[in-house]
Short mmCIF file of N, CA, C and O in Angstrom, two decimals:
data_model
loop_
_atom_site.label_atom_id
_atom_site.label_comp_id
_atom_site.label_asym_id
_atom_site.label_seq_id
_atom_site.Cartn_x
_atom_site.Cartn_y
_atom_site.Cartn_z
N MET A 812 86.46 -21.64 126.18
CA MET A 812 87.60 -21.37 126.98
C MET A 812 88.83 -21.35 126.09
O MET A 812 89.02 -22.20 125.25
N THR A 813 89.61 -20.34 126.29
CA THR A 813 90.80 -20.17 125.48
C THR A 813 92.02 -20.53 126.31
O THR A 813 92.15 -20.08 127.44
N THR A 814 92.85 -21.33 125.73
CA THR A 814 94.10 -21.67 126.43
C THR A 814 95.26 -21.07 125.65
O THR A 814 95.25 -21.04 124.43
N THR A 815 96.19 -20.59 126.39
CA THR A 815 97.38 -20.04 125.74
C THR A 815 98.57 -20.91 126.12
O THR A 815 98.66 -21.38 127.26
N THR A 816 99.35 -21.12 125.19
CA THR A 816 100.58 -21.87 125.49
C THR A 816 101.74 -20.91 125.32
O THR A 816 101.77 -20.10 124.40
N GLU A 817 102.62 -21.04 126.26
CA GLU A 817 103.80 -20.18 126.16
C GLU A 817 104.76 -20.77 125.16
O GLU A 817 105.09 -21.94 125.22
N SER A 818 105.13 -19.97 124.24
CA SER A 818 106.12 -20.45 123.28
C SER A 818 107.50 -20.17 123.86
O SER A 818 107.70 -19.27 124.65
N SER A 819 108.39 -20.97 123.46
CA SER A 819 109.75 -20.82 123.94
C SER A 819 110.31 -19.48 123.47
O SER A 819 110.21 -19.13 122.31
N SER A 820 110.86 -18.73 124.38
CA SER A 820 111.42 -17.44 124.01
C SER A 820 112.93 -17.53 123.84
O SER A 820 113.62 -16.54 123.89
N VAL A 821 113.41 -18.73 123.63
CA VAL A 821 114.84 -18.90 123.42
C VAL A 821 115.17 -18.50 121.99
O VAL A 821 114.58 -18.99 121.04
N LYS A 822 116.08 -17.58 121.88
CA LYS A 822 116.48 -17.10 120.57
C LYS A 822 117.89 -17.61 120.29
O LYS A 822 118.71 -17.69 121.19
N PRO A 823 118.14 -17.95 119.05
CA PRO A 823 119.49 -18.41 118.74
C PRO A 823 120.50 -17.29 118.98
O PRO A 823 120.23 -16.13 118.70
N VAL A 824 121.61 -17.66 119.52
CA VAL A 824 122.66 -16.70 119.80
C VAL A 824 123.71 -16.79 118.70
O VAL A 824 124.19 -17.87 118.37
N ALA A 825 124.00 -15.67 118.12
CA ALA A 825 125.01 -15.65 117.07
C ALA A 825 126.38 -15.77 117.72
O ALA A 825 126.69 -15.09 118.69
N THR A 826 127.16 -16.66 117.21
CA THR A 826 128.52 -16.80 117.71
C THR A 826 129.47 -16.16 116.73
O THR A 826 129.30 -16.28 115.52
N ALA A 827 130.45 -15.49 117.27
CA ALA A 827 131.43 -14.84 116.41
C ALA A 827 132.40 -15.88 115.88
O ALA A 827 133.00 -16.62 116.65
N ARG A 828 132.49 -15.94 114.58
CA ARG A 828 133.45 -16.85 113.98
C ARG A 828 134.71 -16.06 113.72
O ARG A 828 134.68 -14.96 113.17
N GLN A 829 135.80 -16.63 114.14
CA GLN A 829 137.06 -15.95 113.92
C GLN A 829 137.48 -16.17 112.47
O GLN A 829 137.47 -17.28 111.98
N ARG A 830 137.83 -15.10 111.79
CA ARG A 830 138.24 -15.22 110.40
C ARG A 830 139.68 -15.69 110.36
O ARG A 830 140.45 -15.47 111.29
N PRO A 831 140.05 -16.35 109.30
CA PRO A 831 141.43 -16.82 109.20
C PRO A 831 142.41 -15.66 109.14
O PRO A 831 142.06 -14.56 108.71
N ALA A 832 143.62 -15.90 109.56
CA ALA A 832 144.65 -14.87 109.52
C ALA A 832 144.93 -14.49 108.07
O ALA A 832 144.81 -15.32 107.17
N ALA A 833 145.31 -13.24 107.84
CA ALA A 833 145.62 -12.78 106.49
C ALA A 833 146.83 -13.50 105.92
O ALA A 833 146.91 -13.74 104.73
N VAL A 834 147.77 -13.85 106.79
CA VAL A 834 149.00 -14.51 106.37
C VAL A 834 149.16 -15.79 107.17
O VAL A 834 149.01 -15.79 108.40
N ILE A 835 149.47 -16.88 106.49
CA ILE A 835 149.76 -18.15 107.15
C ILE A 835 151.26 -18.22 107.37
O ILE A 835 152.04 -18.00 106.43
N LEU A 836 151.66 -18.52 108.59
CA LEU A 836 153.07 -18.65 108.91
C LEU A 836 153.44 -20.13 108.95
O LEU A 836 152.77 -20.92 109.60
N THR A 837 154.52 -20.49 108.26
CA THR A 837 154.99 -21.87 108.32
C THR A 837 155.70 -22.08 109.66
O THR A 837 156.07 -21.12 110.34
N PRO A 838 155.93 -23.33 110.05
CA PRO A 838 156.70 -23.59 111.27
C PRO A 838 158.09 -22.94 111.24
O PRO A 838 158.56 -22.45 112.27
N ASN A 839 158.74 -22.90 110.07
CA ASN A 839 160.05 -22.24 109.98
C ASN A 839 159.93 -20.73 110.24
O ASN A 839 160.79 -20.14 110.89
N ALA A 840 158.87 -20.11 109.73
CA ALA A 840 158.66 -18.67 109.97
C ALA A 840 158.38 -18.42 111.45
O ALA A 840 158.90 -17.47 112.03
N GLU A 841 157.57 -19.27 112.07
CA GLU A 841 157.30 -19.13 113.50
C GLU A 841 158.57 -19.29 114.32
O GLU A 841 158.79 -18.56 115.29
N ALA A 842 159.42 -20.23 113.94
CA ALA A 842 160.69 -20.44 114.65
C ALA A 842 161.59 -19.22 114.51
O ALA A 842 162.26 -18.82 115.47
N ARG A 843 161.60 -18.62 113.33
CA ARG A 843 162.42 -17.42 113.12
C ARG A 843 161.89 -16.25 113.93
O ARG A 843 162.66 -15.46 114.49
N ILE A 844 160.57 -16.11 114.02
CA ILE A 844 159.98 -15.06 114.85
C ILE A 844 160.39 -15.26 116.30
O ILE A 844 160.74 -14.31 117.00
N ALA A 845 160.37 -16.50 116.77
CA ALA A 845 160.80 -16.81 118.14
C ALA A 845 162.25 -16.39 118.35
O ALA A 845 162.60 -15.81 119.38
N LYS A 846 163.12 -16.67 117.36
CA LYS A 846 164.53 -16.28 117.47
C LYS A 846 164.66 -14.77 117.49
O LYS A 846 165.43 -14.22 118.29
N LEU A 847 163.94 -14.09 116.61
CA LEU A 847 163.97 -12.63 116.59
C LEU A 847 163.53 -12.05 117.94
O LEU A 847 164.15 -11.12 118.45
N MET A 848 162.46 -12.62 118.50
CA MET A 848 161.97 -12.12 119.78
C MET A 848 162.97 -12.41 120.91
O MET A 848 163.10 -11.63 121.84
N GLY A 849 163.67 -13.53 120.81
CA GLY A 849 164.71 -13.84 121.80
C GLY A 849 165.86 -12.86 121.77
O GLY A 849 166.51 -12.62 122.78
N ASP A 850 166.13 -12.29 120.60
CA ASP A 850 167.22 -11.33 120.42
C ASP A 850 166.75 -9.89 120.37
O ASP A 850 167.53 -8.98 120.10
N ALA A 851 165.47 -9.66 120.62
CA ALA A 851 164.86 -8.33 120.43
C ALA A 851 165.36 -7.32 121.46
O ALA A 851 165.67 -7.67 122.61
N PRO A 852 165.42 -6.06 121.04
CA PRO A 852 165.76 -4.99 121.98
C PRO A 852 164.69 -4.86 123.07
O PRO A 852 163.54 -5.24 122.86
N GLU A 853 165.09 -4.32 124.19
CA GLU A 853 164.15 -4.12 125.30
C GLU A 853 163.00 -3.23 124.84
O GLU A 853 163.19 -2.28 124.08
N GLY A 854 161.80 -3.57 125.28
CA GLY A 854 160.61 -2.80 124.92
C GLY A 854 159.90 -3.32 123.68
O GLY A 854 158.85 -2.81 123.31
N THR A 855 160.45 -4.33 123.04
CA THR A 855 159.84 -4.90 121.84
C THR A 855 158.67 -5.79 122.24
O THR A 855 158.80 -6.61 123.13
N ILE A 856 157.53 -5.61 121.57
CA ILE A 856 156.35 -6.43 121.88
C ILE A 856 156.06 -7.46 120.78
O ILE A 856 155.21 -8.31 120.95
N GLY A 857 156.75 -7.35 119.64
CA GLY A 857 156.52 -8.28 118.55
C GLY A 857 157.27 -7.84 117.31
O GLY A 857 158.12 -6.95 117.36
N VAL A 858 156.94 -8.48 116.20
CA VAL A 858 157.47 -8.07 114.90
C VAL A 858 156.30 -7.78 113.97
O VAL A 858 155.22 -8.36 114.11
N ARG A 859 156.52 -6.86 113.03
CA ARG A 859 155.44 -6.43 112.13
C ARG A 859 155.88 -6.60 110.68
O ARG A 859 156.97 -6.23 110.29
N LEU A 860 154.96 -7.16 109.90
CA LEU A 860 155.13 -7.25 108.46
C LEU A 860 154.39 -6.09 107.82
O LEU A 860 153.22 -5.85 108.13
N SER A 861 155.08 -5.38 106.95
CA SER A 861 154.44 -4.30 106.22
C SER A 861 154.88 -4.36 104.76
O SER A 861 155.78 -5.12 104.41
N THR A 862 154.23 -3.57 103.93
CA THR A 862 154.57 -3.53 102.51
C THR A 862 154.80 -2.08 102.08
O THR A 862 153.97 -1.48 101.40
N PRO A 863 155.95 -1.52 102.47
CA PRO A 863 156.23 -0.13 102.08
C PRO A 863 156.45 -0.02 100.57
O PRO A 863 156.81 -0.99 99.91
N ARG A 864 156.23 1.18 100.06
CA ARG A 864 156.45 1.44 98.63
C ARG A 864 157.95 1.61 98.40
O ARG A 864 158.56 2.55 98.89
N ARG A 865 158.52 0.66 97.66
CA ARG A 865 159.92 0.75 97.27
C ARG A 865 160.24 -0.39 96.31
O ARG A 865 159.46 -1.31 96.14
N GLY A 866 161.38 -0.30 95.70
CA GLY A 866 161.81 -1.33 94.76
C GLY A 866 161.32 -1.06 93.36
O GLY A 866 160.58 -0.12 93.10
N CYS A 867 161.71 -1.93 92.47
CA CYS A 867 161.38 -1.78 91.04
C CYS A 867 159.89 -1.92 90.76
O CYS A 867 159.36 -1.27 89.87
N SER A 868 159.21 -2.80 91.50
CA SER A 868 157.81 -3.09 91.20
C SER A 868 156.81 -2.33 92.04
O SER A 868 155.62 -2.41 91.80
N GLY A 869 157.25 -1.60 93.03
CA GLY A 869 156.33 -0.75 93.78
C GLY A 869 156.16 -1.06 95.24
O GLY A 869 156.11 -0.16 96.07
N LEU A 870 156.05 -2.34 95.63
CA LEU A 870 155.87 -2.70 97.03
C LEU A 870 156.94 -3.73 97.42
O LEU A 870 157.33 -4.56 96.61
N ALA A 871 157.36 -3.67 98.66
CA ALA A 871 158.35 -4.61 99.16
C ALA A 871 157.86 -5.17 100.50
O ALA A 871 157.02 -4.57 101.17
N TYR A 872 158.38 -6.30 100.88
CA TYR A 872 158.06 -6.89 102.18
C TYR A 872 159.08 -6.37 103.18
O TYR A 872 160.28 -6.35 102.90
N SER A 873 158.60 -5.97 104.35
CA SER A 873 159.49 -5.49 105.40
C SER A 873 159.04 -6.08 106.74
O SER A 873 157.86 -6.00 107.09
N VAL A 874 159.97 -6.67 107.47
CA VAL A 874 159.69 -7.22 108.80
C VAL A 874 160.56 -6.46 109.79
O VAL A 874 161.79 -6.42 109.65
N ASP A 875 159.92 -5.83 110.77
CA ASP A 875 160.62 -4.97 111.72
C ASP A 875 160.13 -5.23 113.14
O ASP A 875 159.00 -5.71 113.35
N TYR A 876 160.96 -4.88 114.11
CA TYR A 876 160.55 -4.95 115.51
C TYR A 876 159.46 -3.90 115.79
O TYR A 876 159.44 -2.84 115.17
N VAL A 877 158.59 -4.20 116.74
CA VAL A 877 157.49 -3.33 117.10
C VAL A 877 157.56 -3.02 118.59
O VAL A 877 157.71 -3.93 119.41
N ALA A 878 157.44 -1.73 118.93
CA ALA A 878 157.44 -1.33 120.34
C ALA A 878 156.03 -1.01 120.83
O ALA A 878 155.80 -1.00 122.04
N GLU A 879 155.11 -0.77 119.90
CA GLU A 879 153.72 -0.51 120.31
C GLU A 879 152.76 -1.02 119.25
O GLU A 879 153.06 -1.03 118.06
N GLU A 880 151.60 -1.44 119.70
CA GLU A 880 150.57 -1.97 118.81
C GLU A 880 149.81 -0.81 118.19
O GLU A 880 149.46 0.15 118.86
N LYS A 881 149.56 -0.90 116.89
CA LYS A 881 148.78 0.12 116.20
C LYS A 881 147.33 -0.35 116.12
O LYS A 881 147.07 -1.56 116.01
N PRO A 882 146.36 0.56 116.13
CA PRO A 882 144.94 0.18 116.18
C PRO A 882 144.47 -0.75 115.07
O PRO A 882 143.64 -1.60 115.32
N PHE A 883 144.96 -0.62 113.85
CA PHE A 883 144.43 -1.42 112.75
C PHE A 883 145.33 -2.59 112.35
O PHE A 883 145.08 -3.25 111.35
N ASP A 884 146.37 -2.83 113.13
CA ASP A 884 147.23 -3.98 112.85
C ASP A 884 146.47 -5.26 113.07
O ASP A 884 145.63 -5.36 113.98
N GLU A 885 146.76 -6.26 112.24
CA GLU A 885 146.25 -7.61 112.49
C GLU A 885 147.26 -8.26 113.43
O GLU A 885 148.46 -8.13 113.24
N LYS A 886 146.77 -8.96 114.41
CA LYS A 886 147.63 -9.55 115.43
C LYS A 886 147.52 -11.08 115.36
O LYS A 886 146.43 -11.63 115.43
N ILE A 887 148.67 -11.73 115.22
CA ILE A 887 148.71 -13.19 115.19
C ILE A 887 149.63 -13.64 116.31
O ILE A 887 150.80 -13.25 116.35
N GLU A 888 149.09 -14.44 117.21
CA GLU A 888 149.92 -14.94 118.31
C GLU A 888 150.57 -16.23 117.89
O GLU A 888 149.90 -17.17 117.47
N THR A 889 151.90 -16.26 117.94
CA THR A 889 152.67 -17.45 117.59
C THR A 889 153.31 -17.97 118.87
O THR A 889 153.39 -17.24 119.86
N PRO A 890 153.78 -19.21 118.87
CA PRO A 890 154.43 -19.74 120.07
C PRO A 890 155.65 -18.91 120.52
O PRO A 890 155.95 -18.86 121.70
N GLY A 891 156.31 -18.24 119.58
CA GLY A 891 157.51 -17.49 119.92
C GLY A 891 157.32 -16.01 120.13
O GLY A 891 158.24 -15.30 120.50
N GLY A 892 156.13 -15.50 119.89
CA GLY A 892 155.89 -14.08 120.06
C GLY A 892 154.76 -13.60 119.17
O GLY A 892 154.20 -14.36 118.39
N ILE A 893 154.45 -12.34 119.30
CA ILE A 893 153.33 -11.76 118.56
C ILE A 893 153.83 -11.24 117.21
O ILE A 893 154.85 -10.56 117.11
N PHE A 894 153.07 -11.60 116.17
CA PHE A 894 153.36 -11.19 114.80
C PHE A 894 152.24 -10.26 114.37
O PHE A 894 151.07 -10.61 114.44
N TYR A 895 152.61 -9.06 113.95
CA TYR A 895 151.64 -8.08 113.50
C TYR A 895 151.72 -7.92 111.99
O TYR A 895 152.78 -8.05 111.40
N ILE A 896 150.58 -7.61 111.39
CA ILE A 896 150.54 -7.24 109.99
C ILE A 896 150.00 -5.82 109.93
O ILE A 896 148.92 -5.54 110.47
N ASP A 897 150.76 -4.96 109.32
CA ASP A 897 150.38 -3.56 109.18
C ASP A 897 148.99 -3.45 108.57
O ASP A 897 148.70 -4.09 107.54
N GLY A 898 148.12 -2.70 109.21
CA GLY A 898 146.73 -2.57 108.77
C GLY A 898 146.59 -2.11 107.33
O GLY A 898 145.70 -2.54 106.61
N ALA A 899 147.50 -1.23 106.86
CA ALA A 899 147.43 -0.73 105.49
C ALA A 899 147.93 -1.77 104.49
O ALA A 899 147.70 -1.64 103.29
N SER A 900 148.59 -2.82 104.97
CA SER A 900 149.16 -3.84 104.08
C SER A 900 148.32 -5.10 103.97
O SER A 900 148.55 -5.92 103.09
N VAL A 901 147.36 -5.27 104.86
CA VAL A 901 146.59 -6.51 104.92
C VAL A 901 145.97 -6.87 103.58
O VAL A 901 146.06 -8.03 103.14
N LEU A 902 145.39 -5.92 102.89
CA LEU A 902 144.72 -6.22 101.60
C LEU A 902 145.69 -6.76 100.55
O LEU A 902 145.30 -7.53 99.69
N TYR A 903 146.96 -6.37 100.62
CA TYR A 903 147.95 -6.86 99.67
C TYR A 903 148.44 -8.26 100.02
O TYR A 903 149.10 -8.90 99.21
N LEU A 904 148.14 -8.71 101.25
CA LEU A 904 148.73 -9.94 101.76
C LEU A 904 147.75 -11.08 102.01
O LEU A 904 148.17 -12.20 102.30
N ILE A 905 146.45 -10.83 101.90
CA ILE A 905 145.45 -11.86 102.22
C ILE A 905 145.73 -13.14 101.42
O ILE A 905 145.89 -13.10 100.21
N GLY A 906 145.79 -14.24 102.14
CA GLY A 906 146.02 -15.54 101.51
C GLY A 906 147.48 -15.90 101.33
O GLY A 906 147.79 -16.96 100.79
N SER A 907 148.38 -15.04 101.77
CA SER A 907 149.81 -15.30 101.60
C SER A 907 150.33 -16.32 102.60
O SER A 907 149.77 -16.48 103.68
N VAL A 908 151.41 -16.96 102.21
CA VAL A 908 152.14 -17.87 103.11
C VAL A 908 153.53 -17.28 103.28
O VAL A 908 154.19 -16.92 102.31
N MET A 909 153.94 -17.15 104.54
CA MET A 909 155.26 -16.62 104.86
C MET A 909 156.11 -17.74 105.41
O MET A 909 155.71 -18.44 106.34
N ASP A 910 157.28 -17.93 104.83
CA ASP A 910 158.20 -18.99 105.23
C ASP A 910 159.56 -18.38 105.51
O ASP A 910 159.85 -17.26 105.10
N TRP A 911 160.40 -19.12 106.22
CA TRP A 911 161.79 -18.74 106.44
C TRP A 911 162.64 -19.78 105.74
O TRP A 911 162.50 -20.97 105.99
N LYS A 912 163.48 -19.34 104.82
CA LYS A 912 164.36 -20.24 104.08
C LYS A 912 165.80 -19.86 104.36
O LYS A 912 166.14 -18.67 104.41
N GLU A 913 166.62 -20.87 104.51
CA GLU A 913 168.02 -20.64 104.78
C GLU A 913 168.82 -21.72 104.07
O GLU A 913 168.50 -22.90 104.13
N ASP A 914 169.86 -21.29 103.34
CA ASP A 914 170.76 -22.26 102.71
C ASP A 914 172.19 -21.73 102.82
O ASP A 914 172.44 -20.80 103.58
N ASP A 915 173.11 -22.30 102.07
CA ASP A 915 174.52 -21.91 102.17
C ASP A 915 174.77 -20.46 101.77
O ASP A 915 175.75 -19.86 102.20
N PHE A 916 173.91 -19.90 100.93
CA PHE A 916 174.17 -18.58 100.38
C PHE A 916 173.23 -17.47 100.85
O PHE A 916 173.59 -16.31 100.83
N THR A 917 172.00 -17.81 101.21
CA THR A 917 171.03 -16.79 101.60
C THR A 917 170.18 -17.25 102.78
O THR A 917 170.07 -18.44 103.06
N ALA A 918 169.59 -16.29 103.41
CA ALA A 918 168.63 -16.56 104.48
C ALA A 918 167.64 -15.41 104.47
O ALA A 918 168.02 -14.25 104.33
N GLY A 919 166.35 -15.74 104.60
CA GLY A 919 165.35 -14.68 104.62
C GLY A 919 163.94 -15.22 104.56
O GLY A 919 163.71 -16.40 104.29
N PHE A 920 163.00 -14.32 104.84
CA PHE A 920 161.60 -14.67 104.72
C PHE A 920 161.24 -14.74 103.24
O PHE A 920 161.70 -13.92 102.44
N VAL A 921 160.44 -15.73 102.88
CA VAL A 921 159.99 -15.93 101.52
C VAL A 921 158.46 -15.92 101.54
O VAL A 921 157.85 -16.50 102.43
N PHE A 922 157.87 -15.26 100.54
CA PHE A 922 156.42 -15.10 100.51
C PHE A 922 155.82 -15.72 99.27
O PHE A 922 156.32 -15.53 98.17
N GLU A 923 154.74 -16.46 99.47
CA GLU A 923 153.89 -16.91 98.37
C GLU A 923 152.64 -16.06 98.48
O GLU A 923 151.82 -16.26 99.37
N ASN A 924 152.51 -15.09 97.58
CA ASN A 924 151.45 -14.11 97.67
C ASN A 924 150.54 -14.22 96.45
O ASN A 924 150.94 -13.85 95.35
N PRO A 925 149.31 -14.73 96.63
CA PRO A 925 148.40 -14.86 95.49
C PRO A 925 147.93 -13.53 94.91
O PRO A 925 147.38 -13.49 93.82
N ASN A 926 148.17 -12.44 95.62
CA ASN A 926 147.75 -11.12 95.16
C ASN A 926 148.80 -10.45 94.27
O ASN A 926 148.51 -9.48 93.59
N ALA A 927 150.03 -10.95 94.32
CA ALA A 927 151.10 -10.35 93.53
C ALA A 927 150.91 -10.67 92.05
O ALA A 927 150.79 -11.83 91.67
N LYS A 928 150.84 -9.64 91.25
CA LYS A 928 150.65 -9.81 89.81
C LYS A 928 151.98 -9.84 89.07
O LYS A 928 152.05 -10.20 87.91
N GLY A 929 153.03 -9.41 89.75
CA GLY A 929 154.36 -9.41 89.15
C GLY A 929 155.39 -9.06 90.19
O GLY A 929 155.06 -8.60 91.28
N SER A 930 156.65 -9.33 89.88
CA SER A 930 157.73 -8.97 90.78
C SER A 930 158.94 -8.58 89.96
O SER A 930 159.03 -8.89 88.77
N CYS A 931 159.86 -7.92 90.61
CA CYS A 931 161.07 -7.50 89.90
C CYS A 931 162.00 -8.71 89.74
O CYS A 931 161.78 -9.75 90.37
N GLY A 932 163.01 -8.58 88.94
CA GLY A 932 163.92 -9.68 88.66
C GLY A 932 164.66 -10.20 89.88
O GLY A 932 164.91 -11.39 90.00
N CYS A 933 164.96 -9.33 90.83
CA CYS A 933 165.70 -9.76 92.02
C CYS A 933 164.76 -10.34 93.08
O CYS A 933 165.22 -10.93 94.05
N GLY A 934 163.44 -10.17 92.91
CA GLY A 934 162.49 -10.74 93.86
C GLY A 934 162.27 -9.92 95.12
O GLY A 934 161.60 -10.34 96.04
N GLU A 935 162.84 -8.72 95.17
CA GLU A 935 162.73 -7.88 96.36
C GLU A 935 161.44 -7.08 96.43
O GLU A 935 161.06 -6.62 97.50
N SER A 936 160.77 -6.90 95.31
CA SER A 936 159.54 -6.11 95.33
C SER A 936 158.50 -6.76 94.43
O SER A 936 158.80 -7.61 93.61
N PHE A 937 157.24 -6.33 94.63
CA PHE A 937 156.14 -6.91 93.87
C PHE A 937 155.10 -5.84 93.57
O PHE A 937 155.11 -4.77 94.14
N THR A 938 154.19 -6.19 92.66
CA THR A 938 153.10 -5.31 92.31
C THR A 938 151.79 -6.09 92.43
O THR A 938 151.77 -7.30 92.28
N VAL A 939 150.71 -5.38 92.76
CA VAL A 939 149.39 -6.01 92.89
C VAL A 939 148.45 -5.48 91.83
O VAL A 939 148.65 -4.45 91.27
#
Protein backbone atom coordinates (compact mmCIF):
# COMPACT_ATOMS: atom_id res chain seq x y z
CA MET A 1 0.00 0.00 0.00
CA THR A 2 1.32 3.35 -0.99
CA THR A 3 0.62 6.41 1.04
CA THR A 4 1.08 9.89 -0.23
CA THR A 5 1.61 12.83 1.93
CA GLU A 6 0.71 16.23 0.79
CA SER A 7 3.60 18.54 0.93
CA SER A 8 3.02 22.08 1.85
CA SER A 9 2.46 24.16 -1.24
CA VAL A 10 3.28 27.38 0.55
CA LYS A 11 5.84 29.28 -1.43
CA PRO A 12 7.85 32.13 -0.03
CA VAL A 13 6.56 35.48 -1.14
CA ALA A 14 9.11 37.98 -2.27
CA THR A 15 8.67 41.30 -0.59
CA ALA A 16 9.67 44.45 -2.34
CA ARG A 17 12.39 46.24 -0.48
CA GLN A 18 12.33 49.93 -0.90
CA ARG A 19 15.70 51.25 -1.99
CA PRO A 20 17.15 54.23 -0.18
CA ALA A 21 16.55 57.67 -1.64
CA ALA A 22 19.24 58.93 -4.01
CA VAL A 23 19.63 62.07 -1.89
CA ILE A 24 19.41 62.34 1.88
CA LEU A 25 17.76 65.54 3.07
CA THR A 26 18.83 67.04 6.38
CA PRO A 27 16.18 68.47 8.73
CA ASN A 28 17.27 71.98 7.64
CA ALA A 29 16.74 71.06 3.96
CA GLU A 30 13.31 69.60 4.76
CA ALA A 31 12.38 72.78 6.66
CA ARG A 32 13.45 74.91 3.69
CA ILE A 33 11.38 72.76 1.32
CA ALA A 34 8.39 73.30 3.63
CA LYS A 35 8.99 77.08 3.50
CA LEU A 36 9.31 77.01 -0.29
CA MET A 37 6.07 75.04 -0.57
CA GLY A 38 4.35 77.50 1.77
CA ASP A 39 5.35 80.34 -0.57
CA ALA A 40 4.87 78.38 -3.81
CA PRO A 41 2.85 79.68 -6.75
CA GLU A 42 -0.57 78.15 -7.31
CA GLY A 43 -0.41 74.80 -9.12
CA THR A 44 2.95 73.82 -7.62
CA ILE A 45 3.12 70.17 -6.55
CA GLY A 46 6.69 70.15 -5.22
CA VAL A 47 10.27 71.17 -5.85
CA ARG A 48 12.76 69.40 -8.14
CA LEU A 49 16.51 69.05 -7.91
CA SER A 50 18.28 68.77 -11.24
CA THR A 51 21.83 69.05 -12.52
CA PRO A 52 21.76 71.15 -15.70
CA ARG A 53 24.92 71.61 -17.73
CA ARG A 54 26.39 74.99 -16.81
CA GLY A 55 29.19 76.64 -14.90
CA CYS A 56 32.94 76.21 -15.07
CA SER A 57 32.96 72.49 -14.22
CA GLY A 58 30.05 71.29 -16.32
CA LEU A 59 27.13 70.53 -13.98
CA ALA A 60 25.32 72.72 -11.47
CA TYR A 61 22.67 72.09 -8.83
CA SER A 62 19.29 73.64 -9.53
CA VAL A 63 16.19 73.57 -7.31
CA ASP A 64 12.97 74.73 -8.96
CA TYR A 65 9.22 74.61 -8.42
CA VAL A 66 7.38 71.76 -10.17
CA ALA A 67 3.89 71.92 -11.65
CA GLU A 68 3.77 68.33 -12.94
CA GLU A 69 5.46 65.05 -12.14
CA LYS A 70 7.72 63.57 -14.81
CA PRO A 71 7.71 59.78 -15.36
CA PHE A 72 11.34 59.12 -14.37
CA ASP A 73 11.63 61.57 -11.48
CA GLU A 74 12.53 60.14 -8.11
CA LYS A 75 9.92 61.21 -5.58
CA ILE A 76 10.72 61.83 -1.91
CA GLU A 77 7.89 62.75 0.42
CA THR A 78 8.99 65.16 3.13
CA PRO A 79 6.90 66.59 5.97
CA GLY A 80 6.72 69.93 4.14
CA GLY A 81 6.06 68.76 0.61
CA ILE A 82 7.19 66.54 -2.22
CA PHE A 83 10.82 66.69 -3.33
CA TYR A 84 11.63 65.40 -6.80
CA ILE A 85 14.98 64.47 -8.29
CA ASP A 86 15.22 64.80 -12.04
CA GLY A 87 15.46 61.31 -13.54
CA ALA A 88 18.43 62.29 -15.74
CA SER A 89 20.30 63.63 -12.68
CA VAL A 90 19.86 60.72 -10.27
CA LEU A 91 23.08 58.96 -11.29
CA TYR A 92 25.11 62.11 -10.54
CA LEU A 93 23.50 62.46 -7.10
CA ILE A 94 23.32 58.95 -5.57
CA GLY A 95 24.57 59.05 -2.00
CA SER A 96 24.47 62.84 -1.73
CA VAL A 97 23.38 64.80 1.31
CA MET A 98 21.46 68.03 0.75
CA ASP A 99 21.47 70.63 3.51
CA TRP A 100 20.26 74.22 3.90
CA LYS A 101 22.83 76.61 5.36
CA GLU A 102 22.21 80.17 6.33
CA ASP A 103 24.51 82.71 7.95
CA ASP A 104 25.01 86.49 8.01
CA PHE A 105 26.28 86.60 4.44
CA THR A 106 24.79 83.69 2.46
CA ALA A 107 21.90 81.30 2.35
CA GLY A 108 21.46 78.29 0.12
CA PHE A 109 21.35 74.57 -0.37
CA VAL A 110 24.69 72.85 0.19
CA PHE A 111 25.55 69.44 -1.24
CA GLU A 112 27.92 66.73 -0.11
CA ASN A 113 28.18 64.68 -3.27
CA PRO A 114 30.44 61.59 -3.25
CA ASN A 115 30.20 61.43 -7.06
CA ALA A 116 31.71 64.88 -7.62
CA LYS A 117 35.31 64.55 -8.77
CA GLY A 118 35.92 68.29 -8.77
CA SER A 119 34.25 71.67 -8.53
CA CYS A 120 34.92 75.18 -9.67
CA GLY A 121 36.49 77.75 -7.35
CA CYS A 122 33.19 79.45 -6.54
CA GLY A 123 31.50 76.11 -5.73
CA GLU A 124 28.60 76.68 -8.12
CA SER A 125 29.34 73.76 -10.42
CA PHE A 126 30.89 70.31 -10.29
CA THR A 127 32.17 67.52 -12.49
CA VAL A 128 31.69 63.74 -12.19
